[in-house]
Amino acid sequence: MADRTLIRNARIIDGTGSPWYRGDVLIDDGCISRIGTDLPREAADIVVEGADRYLAPGFIDAHCHDDLIFLREPDRPEKALQGVTTIVVGNCSFSLYPAVNKSRENLRQHFSGLLGHTEDREIFDDLQSYRERLEGQGIALNLVSLVGHAALRLAIVGHDRRHASESEINAMCAMLDVQLSQGAAGLSLGLVYPPSAFADMTEMVALARVVRRHGKVLAAHIRAYEAGLLPAMEEFADILRLSGAAGLLSHLQSAGRPNWGQIPVALDRLEAMRQDGVDISFDMYPYPAGSTWILQLLPPATMDGGLEALKKRLEDPSYRELLRRWVNQGGPEFEGQSKVSLIGWENVRLSAIDIDALKNFEGLDMQAAAERLSVEPFDLMLRFILEDDGQTGIILFQLDEEDLKCACCHRLYMAGSDGLPRPGSRPHPRAFGTFPRIAGPLRRDRKWFGIEDAVRRMTSVAAQRFSLLDRGVVRPGMAADLVLFSDDIADRATFERSTEMATGISHLWVNGRAVIVDGRLTGIRPGRVI
């Protein structure tokens, strides 16, 4: 049984947005037992003095890609030291399950593109087997999982660039139904990531109706964040209208300088959708750069048939030259805008490289790396695709600070790191700093939020969206996921030193047990798959 813990005289931020107040909180049997003032010390085994620090619900990372790293590093120190008690994985169509025999290798390769080499033993038949592995080894934080659309499509349709047949759609719906019955929080689409990108409206609405029947959420990396942002938003809204599902638009942004300034219009459209009865909100990370992997510099159509099919097509000189023109300049040959044509090779930074011969280029932009090799950036990109199996991680400096502020200060916003953890690389700093950045510098120095509003966006807003009915608020009877932090909380990770741990978190409780005490990890693993 967990020790009874009394937190005395803290500045309590309850997660609703209401003003903080001074009080005591008693934790008993994994839950918040009492809240008051001058609660008796003898009611607890452990007493922690608030000492003018804030006590808030544990932060919820509404959008991340920690699916794989949770299996390998279950203590999740960089998340715990940000005050995070619950993370949501399975985003952007990427989950480690469900797999059938014929799809296991394809799903393994697909996931390897995003997060580096993935082992066959790290691919699972269903959510239940993933849960059993995680809870069997113990996890420090709670995990919520969405079902990745790509896993469904790979299991039933494969990598083919085509519409699914009626029978295939029915099979995907049945597979999704099983995962949701096992406790998955919903479904995620990744409409720029093949094979999810190959789905049509009929398929997506059918799957969304299964989500709606279970009362879960449909999350979507929509089809475009560049010039096509608004039409892509409308496509997602149509799916929600036709299905009745609740929706979460992943990492709302307007990418590429020619497209800056779209966010106020996009937010007006979201409000209009809600007026029209569409249940939609969004998440975003508080940084002006995003992160992905190198295949995302190509149009989705190039991945018809998968990575090996792409490599085969790249043997054709005329095909390579067609891609060279489109990647460098954009054009009508493929749908959408080329990221490179919008931001330039100098704004594509190499963050994760698995092959030794090119590892030393991590941290360089593609223009600088290519110059060192006396080649064109496009040819270096091809080398990464061919030699690194398209698994090279990149950071894209593509967003406007004013757009970012506008999105993060909107009432529908919830916080998500969108981190891509790959140990031994130079990842985007968002994986190490998102939550202290919001509660610290963006609140204190830039005045984006008041402290109560900052906490609300990191707690109750996400808890409501994912139906975490016993979390996200400091209230008697709720699960004791709590964070005690000082007013000087801050992120330390930068794009140059991206793995620096955050500061300011004194204590962290997950399901009533202390994961951090006096700023140090305890090694206890009280987390659950919820």
PDB file of C-alpha atoms in Angstrom, residues 223-472:
ATOM      1  CA  ARG A 223      -3.283  16.386 -45.117  1.00  0.00           C
ATOM      2  CA  ALA A 224      -1.433  19.725 -45.293  1.00  0.00           C
ATOM      3  CA  TYR A 225      -0.008  22.410 -43.015  1.00  0.00           C
ATOM      4  CA  GLU A 226       1.295  24.582 -45.819  1.00  0.00           C
ATOM      5  CA  ALA A 227      -0.809  26.410 -48.434  1.00  0.00           C
ATOM      6  CA  GLY A 228      -3.406  23.650 -48.193  1.00  0.00           C
ATOM      7  CA  LEU A 229      -3.972  24.068 -44.444  1.00  0.00           C
ATOM      8  CA  LEU A 230      -7.551  25.350 -44.628  1.00  0.00           C
ATOM      9  CA  PRO A 231      -8.822  22.722 -47.125  1.00  0.00           C
ATOM     10  CA  ALA A 232      -7.113  20.034 -45.018  1.00  0.00           C
ATOM     11  CA  MET A 233      -8.908  21.305 -41.937  1.00  0.00           C
ATOM     12  CA  GLU A 234     -12.211  21.189 -43.808  1.00  0.00           C
ATOM     13  CA  GLU A 235     -11.562  17.575 -44.816  1.00  0.00           C
ATOM     14  CA  PHE A 236     -11.044  16.648 -41.177  1.00  0.00           C
ATOM     15  CA  ALA A 237     -14.159  18.575 -40.145  1.00  0.00           C
ATOM     16  CA  ASP A 238     -16.164  16.691 -42.785  1.00  0.00           C
ATOM     17  CA  ILE A 239     -15.020  13.379 -41.306  1.00  0.00           C
ATOM     18  CA  LEU A 240     -16.152  14.545 -37.872  1.00  0.00           C
ATOM     19  CA  ARG A 241     -19.496  15.838 -39.178  1.00  0.00           C
ATOM     20  CA  LEU A 242     -20.305  12.648 -41.039  1.00  0.00           C
ATOM     21  CA  SER A 243     -19.243  10.359 -38.201  1.00  0.00           C
ATOM     22  CA  GLY A 244     -20.188  12.379 -35.126  1.00  0.00           C
ATOM     23  CA  ALA A 245     -16.780  11.637 -33.584  1.00  0.00           C
ATOM     24  CA  ALA A 246     -14.927  14.043 -31.312  1.00  0.00           C
ATOM     25  CA  GLY A 247     -11.797  15.364 -33.001  1.00  0.00           C
ATOM     26  CA  LEU A 248      -8.313  16.511 -32.077  1.00  0.00           C
ATOM     27  CA  LEU A 249      -6.371  18.327 -34.787  1.00  0.00           C
ATOM     28  CA  SER A 250      -2.721  17.483 -34.245  1.00  0.00           C
ATOM     29  CA  HIS A 251      -0.101  20.261 -33.943  1.00  0.00           C
ATOM     30  CA  LEU A 252      -1.951  23.121 -35.648  1.00  0.00           C
ATOM     31  CA  GLN A 253       0.564  25.229 -37.592  1.00  0.00           C
ATOM     32  CA  SER A 254       1.173  27.072 -40.857  1.00  0.00           C
ATOM     33  CA  ALA A 255       4.504  25.985 -42.300  1.00  0.00           C
ATOM     34  CA  GLY A 256       6.782  27.885 -44.655  1.00  0.00           C
ATOM     35  CA  ARG A 257       7.276  31.658 -44.842  1.00  0.00           C
ATOM     36  CA  PRO A 258       4.895  32.137 -47.827  1.00  0.00           C
ATOM     37  CA  ASN A 259       2.146  30.590 -45.685  1.00  0.00           C
ATOM     38  CA  TRP A 260       2.719  32.526 -42.470  1.00  0.00           C
ATOM     39  CA  GLY A 261      -0.257  34.418 -41.132  1.00  0.00           C
ATOM     40  CA  GLN A 262      -2.839  31.699 -41.768  1.00  0.00           C
ATOM     41  CA  ILE A 263      -3.321  30.741 -38.127  1.00  0.00           C
ATOM     42  CA  PRO A 264      -5.796  33.497 -37.165  1.00  0.00           C
ATOM     43  CA  VAL A 265      -7.953  32.459 -40.132  1.00  0.00           C
ATOM     44  CA  ALA A 266      -7.592  28.784 -39.169  1.00  0.00           C
ATOM     45  CA  LEU A 267      -8.681  29.519 -35.599  1.00  0.00           C
ATOM     46  CA  ASP A 268     -11.730  31.400 -36.867  1.00  0.00           C
ATOM     47  CA  ARG A 269     -12.601  28.343 -38.941  1.00  0.00           C
ATOM     48  CA  LEU A 270     -12.280  26.089 -35.875  1.00  0.00           C
ATOM     49  CA  GLU A 271     -14.664  28.332 -33.981  1.00  0.00           C
ATOM     50  CA  ALA A 272     -17.106  28.274 -36.914  1.00  0.00           C
ATOM     51  CA  MET A 273     -16.898  24.482 -37.003  1.00  0.00           C
ATOM     52  CA  ARG A 274     -17.778  24.324 -33.333  1.00  0.00           C
ATOM     53  CA  GLN A 275     -20.711  26.687 -33.911  1.00  0.00           C
ATOM     54  CA  ASP A 276     -21.809  24.200 -36.571  1.00  0.00           C
ATOM     55  CA  GLY A 277     -21.750  21.377 -34.009  1.00  0.00           C
ATOM     56  CA  VAL A 278     -18.322  19.869 -34.770  1.00  0.00           C
ATOM     57  CA  ASP A 279     -16.516  18.813 -31.583  1.00  0.00           C
ATOM     58  CA  ILE A 280     -12.933  19.798 -32.415  1.00  0.00           C
ATOM     59  CA  SER A 281      -9.888  21.083 -30.532  1.00  0.00           C
ATOM     60  CA  PHE A 282      -6.129  21.039 -31.201  1.00  0.00           C
ATOM     61  CA  ASP A 283      -2.692  20.518 -29.718  1.00  0.00           C
ATOM     62  CA  MET A 284       0.639  22.148 -30.516  1.00  0.00           C
ATOM     63  CA  TYR A 285       4.234  22.305 -29.260  1.00  0.00           C
ATOM     64  CA  PRO A 286       5.559  25.756 -28.216  1.00  0.00           C
ATOM     65  CA  TYR A 287       8.510  25.972 -30.618  1.00  0.00           C
ATOM     66  CA  PRO A 288       8.973  27.581 -34.068  1.00  0.00           C
ATOM     67  CA  ALA A 289      10.435  24.398 -35.557  1.00  0.00           C
ATOM     68  CA  GLY A 290       9.070  20.928 -36.138  1.00  0.00           C
ATOM     69  CA  SER A 291      10.673  17.524 -36.445  1.00  0.00           C
ATOM     70  CA  THR A 292      10.131  14.534 -38.683  1.00  0.00           C
ATOM     71  CA  TRP A 293      12.212  12.191 -40.807  1.00  0.00           C
ATOM     72  CA  ILE A 294      13.839  12.650 -44.164  1.00  0.00           C
ATOM     73  CA  LEU A 295      11.267  10.853 -46.305  1.00  0.00           C
ATOM     74  CA  GLN A 296       8.901  13.692 -45.497  1.00  0.00           C
ATOM     75  CA  LEU A 297      10.862  15.884 -47.889  1.00  0.00           C
ATOM     76  CA  LEU A 298       9.355  13.751 -50.678  1.00  0.00           C
ATOM     77  CA  PRO A 299       5.719  13.757 -51.802  1.00  0.00           C
ATOM     78  CA  PRO A 300       3.610  10.921 -50.306  1.00  0.00           C
ATOM     79  CA  ALA A 301       3.039   9.371 -53.742  1.00  0.00           C
ATOM     80  CA  THR A 302       6.684   8.305 -53.853  1.00  0.00           C
ATOM     81  CA  MET A 303       6.010   5.788 -51.064  1.00  0.00           C
ATOM     82  CA  ASP A 304       3.526   3.747 -53.107  1.00  0.00           C
ATOM     83  CA  GLY A 305       4.519   0.153 -52.330  1.00  0.00           C
ATOM     84  CA  GLY A 306       6.821   1.103 -49.442  1.00  0.00           C
ATOM     85  CA  LEU A 307      10.488   1.959 -48.992  1.00  0.00           C
ATOM     86  CA  GLU A 308      11.920  -0.811 -51.166  1.00  0.00           C
ATOM     87  CA  ALA A 309       9.637   0.217 -54.034  1.00  0.00           C
ATOM     88  CA  LEU A 310      10.896   3.789 -53.673  1.00  0.00           C
ATOM     89  CA  LYS A 311      14.522   2.653 -53.725  1.00  0.00           C
ATOM     90  CA  LYS A 312      13.835   0.693 -56.898  1.00  0.00           C
ATOM     91  CA  ARG A 313      12.313   3.752 -58.582  1.00  0.00           C
ATOM     92  CA  LEU A 314      15.296   5.855 -57.563  1.00  0.00           C
ATOM     93  CA  GLU A 315      17.469   3.692 -59.798  1.00  0.00           C
ATOM     94  CA  ASP A 316      15.815   5.451 -62.752  1.00  0.00           C
ATOM     95  CA  PRO A 317      17.778   8.674 -63.549  1.00  0.00           C
ATOM     96  CA  SER A 318      14.732  10.381 -65.016  1.00  0.00           C
ATOM     97  CA  TYR A 319      12.718   9.703 -61.852  1.00  0.00           C
ATOM     98  CA  ARG A 320      15.520  11.088 -59.694  1.00  0.00           C
ATOM     99  CA  GLU A 321      15.620  14.265 -61.777  1.00  0.00           C
ATOM    100  CA  LEU A 322      11.857  14.654 -61.551  1.00  0.00           C
ATOM    101  CA  LEU A 323      12.138  14.451 -57.769  1.00  0.00           C
ATOM    102  CA  ARG A 324      15.121  16.809 -57.743  1.00  0.00           C
ATOM    103  CA  ARG A 325      13.106  19.503 -59.509  1.00  0.00           C
ATOM    104  CA  TRP A 326      10.078  19.032 -57.274  1.00  0.00           C
ATOM    105  CA  VAL A 327      11.984  18.903 -53.975  1.00  0.00           C
ATOM    106  CA  ASN A 328      14.089  21.958 -54.835  1.00  0.00           C
ATOM    107  CA  GLN A 329      11.443  24.064 -56.547  1.00  0.00           C
ATOM    108  CA  GLY A 330       7.999  22.494 -56.105  1.00  0.00           C
ATOM    109  CA  GLY A 331       5.662  22.105 -59.063  1.00  0.00           C
ATOM    110  CA  PRO A 332       2.551  20.425 -60.416  1.00  0.00           C
ATOM    111  CA  GLU A 333       4.060  16.952 -60.792  1.00  0.00           C
ATOM    112  CA  PHE A 334       2.953  16.022 -57.265  1.00  0.00           C
ATOM    113  CA  GLU A 335       0.249  17.233 -54.888  1.00  0.00           C
ATOM    114  CA  GLY A 336       1.121  19.729 -52.172  1.00  0.00           C
ATOM    115  CA  GLN A 337       4.063  22.043 -51.611  1.00  0.00           C
ATOM    116  CA  SER A 338       7.679  20.966 -51.300  1.00  0.00           C
ATOM    117  CA  LYS A 339       8.973  21.733 -47.809  1.00  0.00           C
ATOM    118  CA  VAL A 340      12.431  22.521 -49.166  1.00  0.00           C
ATOM    119  CA  SER A 341      11.035  24.992 -51.703  1.00  0.00           C
ATOM    120  CA  LEU A 342       9.318  26.814 -48.822  1.00  0.00           C
ATOM    121  CA  ILE A 343      12.138  26.981 -46.275  1.00  0.00           C
ATOM    122  CA  GLY A 344      15.415  26.130 -48.047  1.00  0.00           C
ATOM    123  CA  TRP A 345      17.933  23.397 -47.319  1.00  0.00           C
ATOM    124  CA  GLU A 346      19.620  25.645 -44.748  1.00  0.00           C
ATOM    125  CA  ASN A 347      16.531  25.292 -42.535  1.00  0.00           C
ATOM    126  CA  VAL A 348      16.581  21.479 -42.615  1.00  0.00           C
ATOM    127  CA  ARG A 349      18.772  20.344 -39.706  1.00  0.00           C
ATOM    128  CA  LEU A 350      19.976  16.765 -39.330  1.00  0.00           C
ATOM    129  CA  SER A 351      19.012  15.435 -35.903  1.00  0.00           C
ATOM    130  CA  ALA A 352      19.277  11.624 -35.931  1.00  0.00           C
ATOM    131  CA  ILE A 353      21.542   9.479 -38.129  1.00  0.00           C
ATOM    132  CA  ASP A 354      22.037   5.769 -37.556  1.00  0.00           C
ATOM    133  CA  ILE A 355      24.916   5.063 -39.955  1.00  0.00           C
ATOM    134  CA  ASP A 356      28.427   5.642 -38.601  1.00  0.00           C
ATOM    135  CA  ALA A 357      29.811   7.133 -41.818  1.00  0.00           C
ATOM    136  CA  LEU A 358      27.475  10.124 -41.603  1.00  0.00           C
ATOM    137  CA  LYS A 359      26.827  10.327 -37.848  1.00  0.00           C
ATOM    138  CA  ASN A 360      29.090  13.346 -37.428  1.00  0.00           C
ATOM    139  CA  PHE A 361      26.698  15.431 -39.521  1.00  0.00           C
ATOM    140  CA  GLU A 362      24.100  15.464 -36.724  1.00  0.00           C
ATOM    141  CA  GLY A 363      23.445  19.061 -35.755  1.00  0.00           C
ATOM    142  CA  LEU A 364      24.329  20.454 -39.188  1.00  0.00           C
ATOM    143  CA  ASP A 365      21.828  21.789 -41.674  1.00  0.00           C
ATOM    144  CA  MET A 366      21.579  19.995 -45.015  1.00  0.00           C
ATOM    145  CA  GLN A 367      23.203  22.838 -46.939  1.00  0.00           C
ATOM    146  CA  ALA A 368      26.268  22.881 -44.678  1.00  0.00           C
ATOM    147  CA  ALA A 369      26.528  19.070 -44.607  1.00  0.00           C
ATOM    148  CA  ALA A 370      26.326  18.872 -48.400  1.00  0.00           C
ATOM    149  CA  GLU A 371      29.008  21.529 -48.801  1.00  0.00           C
ATOM    150  CA  ARG A 372      31.362  19.505 -46.595  1.00  0.00           C
ATOM    151  CA  LEU A 373      30.917  16.585 -48.983  1.00  0.00           C
ATOM    152  CA  SER A 374      30.992  18.788 -52.123  1.00  0.00           C
ATOM    153  CA  VAL A 375      27.610  17.463 -53.248  1.00  0.00           C
ATOM    154  CA  GLU A 376      24.167  18.964 -53.715  1.00  0.00           C
ATOM    155  CA  PRO A 377      21.778  18.703 -50.742  1.00  0.00           C
ATOM    156  CA  PHE A 378      19.335  16.650 -52.825  1.00  0.00           C
ATOM    157  CA  ASP A 379      22.020  14.041 -53.521  1.00  0.00           C
ATOM    158  CA  LEU A 380      22.893  13.904 -49.821  1.00  0.00           C
ATOM    159  CA  MET A 381      19.206  13.350 -49.093  1.00  0.00           C
ATOM    160  CA  LEU A 382      19.212  10.387 -51.497  1.00  0.00           C
ATOM    161  CA  ARG A 383      22.230   8.970 -49.722  1.00  0.00           C
ATOM    162  CA  PHE A 384      20.384   9.112 -46.402  1.00  0.00           C
ATOM    163  CA  ILE A 385      17.375   7.397 -47.970  1.00  0.00           C
ATOM    164  CA  LEU A 386      19.453   4.634 -49.517  1.00  0.00           C
ATOM    165  CA  GLU A 387      22.077   4.076 -46.801  1.00  0.00           C
ATOM    166  CA  ASP A 388      20.089   5.016 -43.686  1.00  0.00           C
ATOM    167  CA  ASP A 389      16.885   3.359 -44.930  1.00  0.00           C
ATOM    168  CA  GLY A 390      15.080   6.698 -44.860  1.00  0.00           C
ATOM    169  CA  GLN A 391      15.342   6.745 -41.045  1.00  0.00           C
ATOM    170  CA  THR A 392      17.310   9.985 -40.781  1.00  0.00           C
ATOM    171  CA  GLY A 393      15.691  12.437 -38.371  1.00  0.00           C
ATOM    172  CA  ILE A 394      15.411  16.106 -39.316  1.00  0.00           C
ATOM    173  CA  ILE A 395      14.310  19.380 -37.712  1.00  0.00           C
ATOM    174  CA  LEU A 396      12.481  21.891 -39.906  1.00  0.00           C
ATOM    175  CA  PHE A 397      12.689  25.588 -39.019  1.00  0.00           C
ATOM    176  CA  GLN A 398       9.473  26.626 -40.701  1.00  0.00           C
ATOM    177  CA  LEU A 399       7.075  28.423 -38.332  1.00  0.00           C
ATOM    178  CA  ASP A 400       6.293  32.040 -37.433  1.00  0.00           C
ATOM    179  CA  GLU A 401       6.430  33.096 -33.761  1.00  0.00           C
ATOM    180  CA  GLU A 402       3.295  35.223 -34.061  1.00  0.00           C
ATOM    181  CA  ASP A 403       1.357  32.320 -35.566  1.00  0.00           C
ATOM    182  CA  LEU A 404       2.672  30.118 -32.788  1.00  0.00           C
ATOM    183  CA  LYS A 405       1.638  32.535 -30.051  1.00  0.00           C
ATOM    184  CA  CYS A 406      -1.786  32.971 -31.640  1.00  0.00           C
ATOM    185  CA  ALA A 407      -2.359  29.191 -31.622  1.00  0.00           C
ATOM    186  CA  CYS A 408      -1.013  28.495 -28.138  1.00  0.00           C
ATOM    187  CA  CYS A 409      -3.072  31.297 -26.567  1.00  0.00           C
ATOM    188  CA  HIS A 410      -6.346  30.171 -28.149  1.00  0.00           C
ATOM    189  CA  ARG A 411      -9.008  28.665 -25.888  1.00  0.00           C
ATOM    190  CA  LEU A 412      -9.047  25.310 -27.739  1.00  0.00           C
ATOM    191  CA  TYR A 413      -5.302  24.713 -27.340  1.00  0.00           C
ATOM    192  CA  MET A 414      -3.792  21.885 -25.282  1.00  0.00           C
ATOM    193  CA  ALA A 415      -0.093  21.180 -24.794  1.00  0.00           C
ATOM    194  CA  GLY A 416       1.740  18.370 -26.563  1.00  0.00           C
ATOM    195  CA  SER A 417       5.468  17.895 -27.041  1.00  0.00           C
ATOM    196  CA  ASP A 418       5.365  15.870 -30.272  1.00  0.00           C
ATOM    197  CA  GLY A 419       8.791  14.638 -29.208  1.00  0.00           C
ATOM    198  CA  LEU A 420      10.617  11.989 -31.250  1.00  0.00           C
ATOM    199  CA  PRO A 421      12.926  10.342 -28.688  1.00  0.00           C
ATOM    200  CA  ARG A 422      15.980   8.667 -30.189  1.00  0.00           C
ATOM    201  CA  PRO A 423      18.785   8.147 -27.638  1.00  0.00           C
ATOM    202  CA  GLY A 424      22.221   9.045 -28.914  1.00  0.00           C
ATOM    203  CA  SER A 425      20.913  11.640 -31.348  1.00  0.00           C
ATOM    204  CA  ARG A 426      20.322  15.408 -31.285  1.00  0.00           C
ATOM    205  CA  PRO A 427      16.534  15.548 -31.027  1.00  0.00           C
ATOM    206  CA  HIS A 428      14.254  18.546 -31.075  1.00  0.00           C
ATOM    207  CA  PRO A 429      14.374  20.173 -27.593  1.00  0.00           C
ATOM    208  CA  ARG A 430      10.585  19.898 -27.277  1.00  0.00           C
ATOM    209  CA  ALA A 431      10.983  16.351 -25.924  1.00  0.00           C
ATOM    210  CA  PHE A 432      12.922  17.774 -22.947  1.00  0.00           C
ATOM    211  CA  GLY A 433      11.372  21.187 -22.387  1.00  0.00           C
ATOM    212  CA  THR A 434       7.788  21.652 -23.582  1.00  0.00           C
ATOM    213  CA  PHE A 435       5.975  21.812 -20.225  1.00  0.00           C
ATOM    214  CA  PRO A 436       8.468  23.871 -18.184  1.00  0.00           C
ATOM    215  CA  ARG A 437       8.664  26.200 -21.201  1.00  0.00           C
ATOM    216  CA  ILE A 438       4.913  26.809 -21.033  1.00  0.00           C
ATOM    217  CA  ALA A 439       4.769  27.105 -17.226  1.00  0.00           C
ATOM    218  CA  GLY A 440       8.027  29.057 -17.120  1.00  0.00           C
ATOM    219  CA  PRO A 441       9.412  31.443 -19.760  1.00  0.00           C
ATOM    220  CA  LEU A 442       6.303  31.686 -21.936  1.00  0.00           C
ATOM    221  CA  ARG A 443       4.215  32.459 -18.861  1.00  0.00           C
ATOM    222  CA  ARG A 444       6.743  34.508 -16.878  1.00  0.00           C
ATOM    223  CA  ASP A 445       8.722  36.379 -19.517  1.00  0.00           C
ATOM    224  CA  ARG A 446       6.553  36.509 -22.628  1.00  0.00           C
ATOM    225  CA  LYS A 447       3.245  36.791 -20.759  1.00  0.00           C
ATOM    226  CA  TRP A 448       1.462  34.308 -23.042  1.00  0.00           C
ATOM    227  CA  PHE A 449      -0.567  32.946 -20.132  1.00  0.00           C
ATOM    228  CA  GLY A 450      -1.287  33.406 -16.485  1.00  0.00           C
ATOM    229  CA  ILE A 451      -0.058  30.542 -14.334  1.00  0.00           C
ATOM    230  CA  GLU A 452      -3.529  29.049 -13.869  1.00  0.00           C
ATOM    231  CA  ASP A 453      -4.264  29.139 -17.594  1.00  0.00           C
ATOM    232  CA  ALA A 454      -0.891  27.598 -18.418  1.00  0.00           C
ATOM    233  CA  VAL A 455      -1.636  24.703 -16.053  1.00  0.00           C
ATOM    234  CA  ARG A 456      -5.162  24.254 -17.418  1.00  0.00           C
ATOM    235  CA  ARG A 457      -3.776  23.765 -20.934  1.00  0.00           C
ATOM    236  CA  MET A 458      -1.381  21.094 -19.650  1.00  0.00           C
ATOM    237  CA  THR A 459      -3.913  19.217 -17.506  1.00  0.00           C
ATOM    238  CA  SER A 460      -7.709  19.358 -17.541  1.00  0.00           C
ATOM    239  CA  VAL A 461      -8.080  20.259 -21.228  1.00  0.00           C
ATOM    240  CA  ALA A 462      -6.306  17.074 -22.326  1.00  0.00           C
ATOM    241  CA  ALA A 463      -7.936  14.996 -19.579  1.00  0.00           C
ATOM    242  CA  GLN A 464     -11.352  16.020 -20.876  1.00  0.00           C
ATOM    243  CA  ARG A 465     -10.475  15.307 -24.512  1.00  0.00           C
ATOM    244  CA  PHE A 466      -9.198  11.807 -23.741  1.00  0.00           C
ATOM    245  CA  SER A 467     -11.935  11.026 -21.185  1.00  0.00           C
ATOM    246  CA  LEU A 468      -9.459  10.709 -18.309  1.00  0.00           C
ATOM    247  CA  LEU A 469     -12.264  11.369 -15.889  1.00  0.00           C
ATOM    248  CA  ASP A 470     -10.236  10.866 -12.695  1.00  0.00           C
ATOM    249  CA  ARG A 471      -7.260  13.028 -13.678  1.00  0.00           C
ATOM    250  CA  GLY A 472      -6.395  16.580 -14.684  1.00  0.00           C
TER     251      GLY A 472
END
